[in-house]
Short mmCIF file of C-alpha atoms in Angstrom, two decimals:
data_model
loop_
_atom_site.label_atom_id
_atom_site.label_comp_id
_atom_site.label_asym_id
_atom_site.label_seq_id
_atom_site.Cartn_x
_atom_site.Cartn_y
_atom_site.Cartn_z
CA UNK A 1 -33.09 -87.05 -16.27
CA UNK A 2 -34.91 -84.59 -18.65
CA UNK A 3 -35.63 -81.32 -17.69
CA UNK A 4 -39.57 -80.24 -18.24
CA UNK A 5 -41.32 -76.94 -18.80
CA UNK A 6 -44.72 -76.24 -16.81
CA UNK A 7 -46.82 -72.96 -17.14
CA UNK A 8 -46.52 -71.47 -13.27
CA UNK A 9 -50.00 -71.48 -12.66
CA UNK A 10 -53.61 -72.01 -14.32
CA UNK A 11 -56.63 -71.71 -13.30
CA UNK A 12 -60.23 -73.92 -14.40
CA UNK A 13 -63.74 -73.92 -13.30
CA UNK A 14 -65.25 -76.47 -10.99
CA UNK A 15 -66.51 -79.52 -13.40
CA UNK A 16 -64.58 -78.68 -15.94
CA UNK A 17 -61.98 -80.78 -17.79
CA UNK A 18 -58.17 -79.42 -16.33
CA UNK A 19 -55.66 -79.84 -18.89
CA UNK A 20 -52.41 -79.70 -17.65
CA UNK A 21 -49.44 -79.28 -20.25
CA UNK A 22 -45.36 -80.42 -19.59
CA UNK A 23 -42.51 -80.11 -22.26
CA UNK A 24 -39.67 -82.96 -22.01
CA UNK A 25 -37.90 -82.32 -25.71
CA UNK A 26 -35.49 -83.96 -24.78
CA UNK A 27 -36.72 -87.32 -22.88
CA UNK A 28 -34.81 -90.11 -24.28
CA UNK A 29 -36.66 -93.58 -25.00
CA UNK A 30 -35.81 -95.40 -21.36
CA UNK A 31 -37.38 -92.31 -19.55
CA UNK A 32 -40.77 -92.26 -18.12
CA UNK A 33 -43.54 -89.15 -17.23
CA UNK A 34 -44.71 -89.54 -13.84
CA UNK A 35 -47.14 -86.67 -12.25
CA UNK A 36 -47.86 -85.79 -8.71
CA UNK A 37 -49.79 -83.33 -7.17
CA UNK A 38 -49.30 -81.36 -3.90
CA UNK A 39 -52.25 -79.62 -2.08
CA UNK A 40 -51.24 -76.97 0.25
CA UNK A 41 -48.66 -78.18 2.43
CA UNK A 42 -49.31 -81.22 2.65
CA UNK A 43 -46.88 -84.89 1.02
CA UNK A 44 -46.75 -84.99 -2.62
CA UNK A 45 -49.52 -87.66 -3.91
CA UNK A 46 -48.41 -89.84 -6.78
CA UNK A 47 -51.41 -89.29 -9.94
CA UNK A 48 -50.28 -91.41 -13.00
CA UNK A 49 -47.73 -91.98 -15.16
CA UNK A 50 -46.51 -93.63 -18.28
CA UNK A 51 -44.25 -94.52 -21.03
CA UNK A 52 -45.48 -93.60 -23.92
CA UNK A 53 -48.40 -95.25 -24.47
CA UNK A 54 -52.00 -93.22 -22.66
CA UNK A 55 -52.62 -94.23 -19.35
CA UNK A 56 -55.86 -93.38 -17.35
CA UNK A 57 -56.68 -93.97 -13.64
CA UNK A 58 -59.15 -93.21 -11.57
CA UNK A 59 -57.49 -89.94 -10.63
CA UNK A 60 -56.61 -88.33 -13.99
CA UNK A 61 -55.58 -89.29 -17.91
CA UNK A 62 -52.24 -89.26 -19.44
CA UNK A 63 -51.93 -88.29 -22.94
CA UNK A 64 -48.37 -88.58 -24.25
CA UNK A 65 -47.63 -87.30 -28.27
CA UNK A 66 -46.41 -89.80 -30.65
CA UNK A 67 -43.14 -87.98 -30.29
CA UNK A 68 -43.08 -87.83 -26.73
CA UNK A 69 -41.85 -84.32 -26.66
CA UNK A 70 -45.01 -83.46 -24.86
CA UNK A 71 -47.48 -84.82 -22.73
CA UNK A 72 -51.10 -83.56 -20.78
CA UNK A 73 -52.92 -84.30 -17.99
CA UNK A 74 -56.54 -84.48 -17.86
CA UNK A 75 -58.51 -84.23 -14.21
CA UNK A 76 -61.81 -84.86 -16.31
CA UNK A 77 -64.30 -82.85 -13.96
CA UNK A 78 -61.96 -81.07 -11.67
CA UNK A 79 -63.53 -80.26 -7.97
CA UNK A 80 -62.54 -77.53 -5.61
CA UNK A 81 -60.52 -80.21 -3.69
CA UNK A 82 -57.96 -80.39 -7.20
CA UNK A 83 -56.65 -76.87 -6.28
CA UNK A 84 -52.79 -77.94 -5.81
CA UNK A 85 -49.21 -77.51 -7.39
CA UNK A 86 -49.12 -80.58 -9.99
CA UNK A 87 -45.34 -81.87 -10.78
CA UNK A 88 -44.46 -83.22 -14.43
CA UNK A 89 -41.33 -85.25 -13.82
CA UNK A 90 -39.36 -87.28 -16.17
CA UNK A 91 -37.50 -90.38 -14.72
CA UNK A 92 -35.18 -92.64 -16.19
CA UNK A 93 -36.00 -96.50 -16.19
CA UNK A 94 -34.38 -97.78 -12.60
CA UNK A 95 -33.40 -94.00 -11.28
CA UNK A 96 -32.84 -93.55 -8.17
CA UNK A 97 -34.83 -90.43 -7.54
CA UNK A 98 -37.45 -88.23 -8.41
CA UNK A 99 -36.57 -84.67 -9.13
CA UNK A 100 -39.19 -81.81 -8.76
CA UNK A 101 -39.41 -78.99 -10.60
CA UNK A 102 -41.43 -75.89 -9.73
CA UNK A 103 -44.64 -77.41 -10.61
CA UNK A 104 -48.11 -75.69 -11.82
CA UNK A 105 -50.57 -73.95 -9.41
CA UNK A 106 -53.66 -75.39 -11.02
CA UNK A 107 -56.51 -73.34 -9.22
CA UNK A 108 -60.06 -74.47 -9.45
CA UNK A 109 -62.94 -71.71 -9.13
CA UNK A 110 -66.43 -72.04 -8.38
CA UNK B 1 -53.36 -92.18 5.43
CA UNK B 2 -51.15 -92.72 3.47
CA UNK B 3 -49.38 -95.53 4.93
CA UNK B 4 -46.13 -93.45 5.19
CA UNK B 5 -45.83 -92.28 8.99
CA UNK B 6 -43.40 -89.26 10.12
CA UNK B 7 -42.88 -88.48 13.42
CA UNK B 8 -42.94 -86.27 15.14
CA UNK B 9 -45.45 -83.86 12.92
CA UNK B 10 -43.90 -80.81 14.43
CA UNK B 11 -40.58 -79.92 16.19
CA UNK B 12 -39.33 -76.75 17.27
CA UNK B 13 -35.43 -76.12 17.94
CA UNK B 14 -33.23 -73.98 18.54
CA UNK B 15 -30.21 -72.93 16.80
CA UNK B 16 -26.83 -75.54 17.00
CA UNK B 17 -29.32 -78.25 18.68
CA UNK B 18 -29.68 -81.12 17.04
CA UNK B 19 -33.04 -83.36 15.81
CA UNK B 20 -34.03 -87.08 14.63
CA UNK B 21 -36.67 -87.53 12.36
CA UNK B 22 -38.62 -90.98 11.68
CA UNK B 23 -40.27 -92.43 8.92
CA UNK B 24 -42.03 -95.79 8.69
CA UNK B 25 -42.47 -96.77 5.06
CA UNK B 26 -45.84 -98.53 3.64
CA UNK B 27 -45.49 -102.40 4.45
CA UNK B 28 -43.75 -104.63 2.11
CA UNK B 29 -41.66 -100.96 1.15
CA UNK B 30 -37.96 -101.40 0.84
CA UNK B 31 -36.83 -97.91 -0.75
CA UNK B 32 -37.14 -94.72 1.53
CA UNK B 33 -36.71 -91.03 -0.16
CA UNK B 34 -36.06 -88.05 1.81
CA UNK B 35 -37.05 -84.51 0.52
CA UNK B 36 -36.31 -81.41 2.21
CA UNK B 37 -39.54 -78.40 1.30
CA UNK B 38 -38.38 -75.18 2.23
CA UNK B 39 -40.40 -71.81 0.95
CA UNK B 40 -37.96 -70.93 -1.70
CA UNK B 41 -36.49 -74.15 -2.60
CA UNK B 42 -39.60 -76.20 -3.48
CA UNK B 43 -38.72 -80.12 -2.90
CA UNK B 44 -35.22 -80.84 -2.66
CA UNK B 45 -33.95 -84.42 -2.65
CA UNK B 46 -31.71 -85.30 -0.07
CA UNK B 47 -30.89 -89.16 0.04
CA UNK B 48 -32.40 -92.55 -0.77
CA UNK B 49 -32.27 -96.28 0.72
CA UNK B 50 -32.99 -99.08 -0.37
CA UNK B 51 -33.07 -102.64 1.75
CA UNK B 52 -30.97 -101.01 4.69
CA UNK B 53 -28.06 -99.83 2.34
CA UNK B 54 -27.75 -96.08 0.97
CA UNK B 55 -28.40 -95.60 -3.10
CA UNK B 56 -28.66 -92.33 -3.82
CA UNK B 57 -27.66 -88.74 -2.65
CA UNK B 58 -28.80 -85.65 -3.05
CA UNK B 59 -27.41 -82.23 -2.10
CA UNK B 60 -27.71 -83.20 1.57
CA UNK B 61 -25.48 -81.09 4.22
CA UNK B 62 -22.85 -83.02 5.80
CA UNK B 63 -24.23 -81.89 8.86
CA UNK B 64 -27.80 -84.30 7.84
CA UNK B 65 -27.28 -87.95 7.98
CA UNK B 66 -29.59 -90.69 7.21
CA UNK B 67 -29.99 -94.69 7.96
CA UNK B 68 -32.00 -97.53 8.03
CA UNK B 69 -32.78 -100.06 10.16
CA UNK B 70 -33.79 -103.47 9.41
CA UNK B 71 -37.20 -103.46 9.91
CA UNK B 72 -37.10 -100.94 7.37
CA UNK B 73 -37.96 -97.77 9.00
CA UNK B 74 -35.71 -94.85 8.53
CA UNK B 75 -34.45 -92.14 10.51
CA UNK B 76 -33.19 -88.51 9.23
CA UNK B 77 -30.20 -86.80 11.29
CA UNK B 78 -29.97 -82.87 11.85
CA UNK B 79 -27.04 -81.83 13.69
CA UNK B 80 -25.73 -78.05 14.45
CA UNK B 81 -28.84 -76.84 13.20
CA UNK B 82 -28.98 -73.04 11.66
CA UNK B 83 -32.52 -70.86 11.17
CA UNK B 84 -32.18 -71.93 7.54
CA UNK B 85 -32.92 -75.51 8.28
CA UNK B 86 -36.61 -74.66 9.16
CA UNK B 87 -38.56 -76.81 6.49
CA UNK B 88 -40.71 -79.07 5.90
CA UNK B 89 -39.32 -83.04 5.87
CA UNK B 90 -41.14 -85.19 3.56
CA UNK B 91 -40.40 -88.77 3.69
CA UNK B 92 -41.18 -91.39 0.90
CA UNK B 93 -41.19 -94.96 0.51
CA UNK B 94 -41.96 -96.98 -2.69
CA UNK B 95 -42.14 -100.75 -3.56
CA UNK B 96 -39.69 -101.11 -6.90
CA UNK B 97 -37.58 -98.06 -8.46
CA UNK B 98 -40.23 -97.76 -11.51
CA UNK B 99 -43.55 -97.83 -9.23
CA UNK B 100 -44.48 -94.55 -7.49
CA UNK B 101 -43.61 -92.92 -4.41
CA UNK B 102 -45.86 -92.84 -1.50
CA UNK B 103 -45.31 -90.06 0.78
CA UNK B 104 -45.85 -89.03 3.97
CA UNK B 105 -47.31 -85.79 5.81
CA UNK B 106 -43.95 -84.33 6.68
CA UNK B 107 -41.93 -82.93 9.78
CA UNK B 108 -42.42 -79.45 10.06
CA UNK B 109 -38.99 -78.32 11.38
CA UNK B 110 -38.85 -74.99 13.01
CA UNK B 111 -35.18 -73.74 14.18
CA UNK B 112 -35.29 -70.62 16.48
#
């Protein structure tokens, strides 16, 4: 599976649009982006993901570049309650497992 | 709720005991994931099955083992267990190997 590249941490203001970047240079054409989200201590919570086509949900937007070297995702009015560690994973097409990475701590401020 | 259950949500042990850990996937669920969260790890994957038969490993100890049973629900093994096992134990379950994982609230596992 491709390897991806998160800042450590960000921070946003409540209501504002979070963008959260990932770098997979080297995702091949099989492999999908998935994103998940962990607040405090609690399970990881699946968010979107997608192949290279944009995908929205009613969580968050997925915005993949043409290339698919890249991708962002968008929490369009973030609340206090998106304050968590948010996982960009790439995943081969019938893998077996997800791999986590160290994630970004994507803090929201009032 | 998530639809994933763990049990129990706690555990404290101590040192060489050893522990079983449940998980109950979301109906109609046949895969089950097993992480391990420890502070300076982040989420480690430790082994996946799939209809009753095991499909994928992680860097699980040989001293952790994993089944499940044929109503699905899966249980997670710790034998001989050291202070460095303390963690959290996140279990997952998910419907097809492209649709997401569902997880559940995790076994926190402390090993005096």
């Amino acid at each position: 599976d491709a390897k991806t590249t998160q800042p450590p941490s960000m921070d946003c203001a409540e209501g504002r649009a979070a963008n959260l970047p990932c770098n997979h240079s080297t995702i091949s054409g099989n492999e999908y982006v998935y994103w998940y989200r962990q607040i405090h201590s609690q399970g990881p919570q699946y968010i979107i993901h997608g192949l290279k086509n944009n995908e929205t949900n009613e969580m968050a937007s997925l915005i993949i570049t043409e290339d698919r070297k890249s991708s962002t995702l968008i929490l369009p009015h973030a609340t206090l309650r998106d304050t968590a560690v948010y996982y960009c994973i790439v995943r081969g097409q019938g893998a077996q497992k997800l791999v986590f990475g160290q994630g970004t701590r994507l803090t929201i401020n009032p | 709720d998530s639809g994933v259950t763990q049990t129990p949500k706690h555990l404290i042990t101590a040192t060489g005991q050893r522990v079983t850990l449940r998980c109950s996937p979301r109906s109609g669920d046949l895969s089950v994931y097993w992480y391990q969260q420890s502070l300076d790890q982040g989420l480690q994957f430790l082994i996946q099955y799939y209809n009753g038969e095991e499909r994928a490993k992680g860097n699980i100890l040989e001293r952790f083992s994993a089944q499940q049973f044929p109503d699905l629900h899966s249980e997670l093994n710790l034998s001989s267990l050291e202070l460095g096992d303390s963690a959290l134990y996140f279990c997952a379950s998910s419907e097809n190997f492209n649709r997401g994982y569902t997880f559940g609230s995790g076994t926190r596992l402390t090993v005096v």
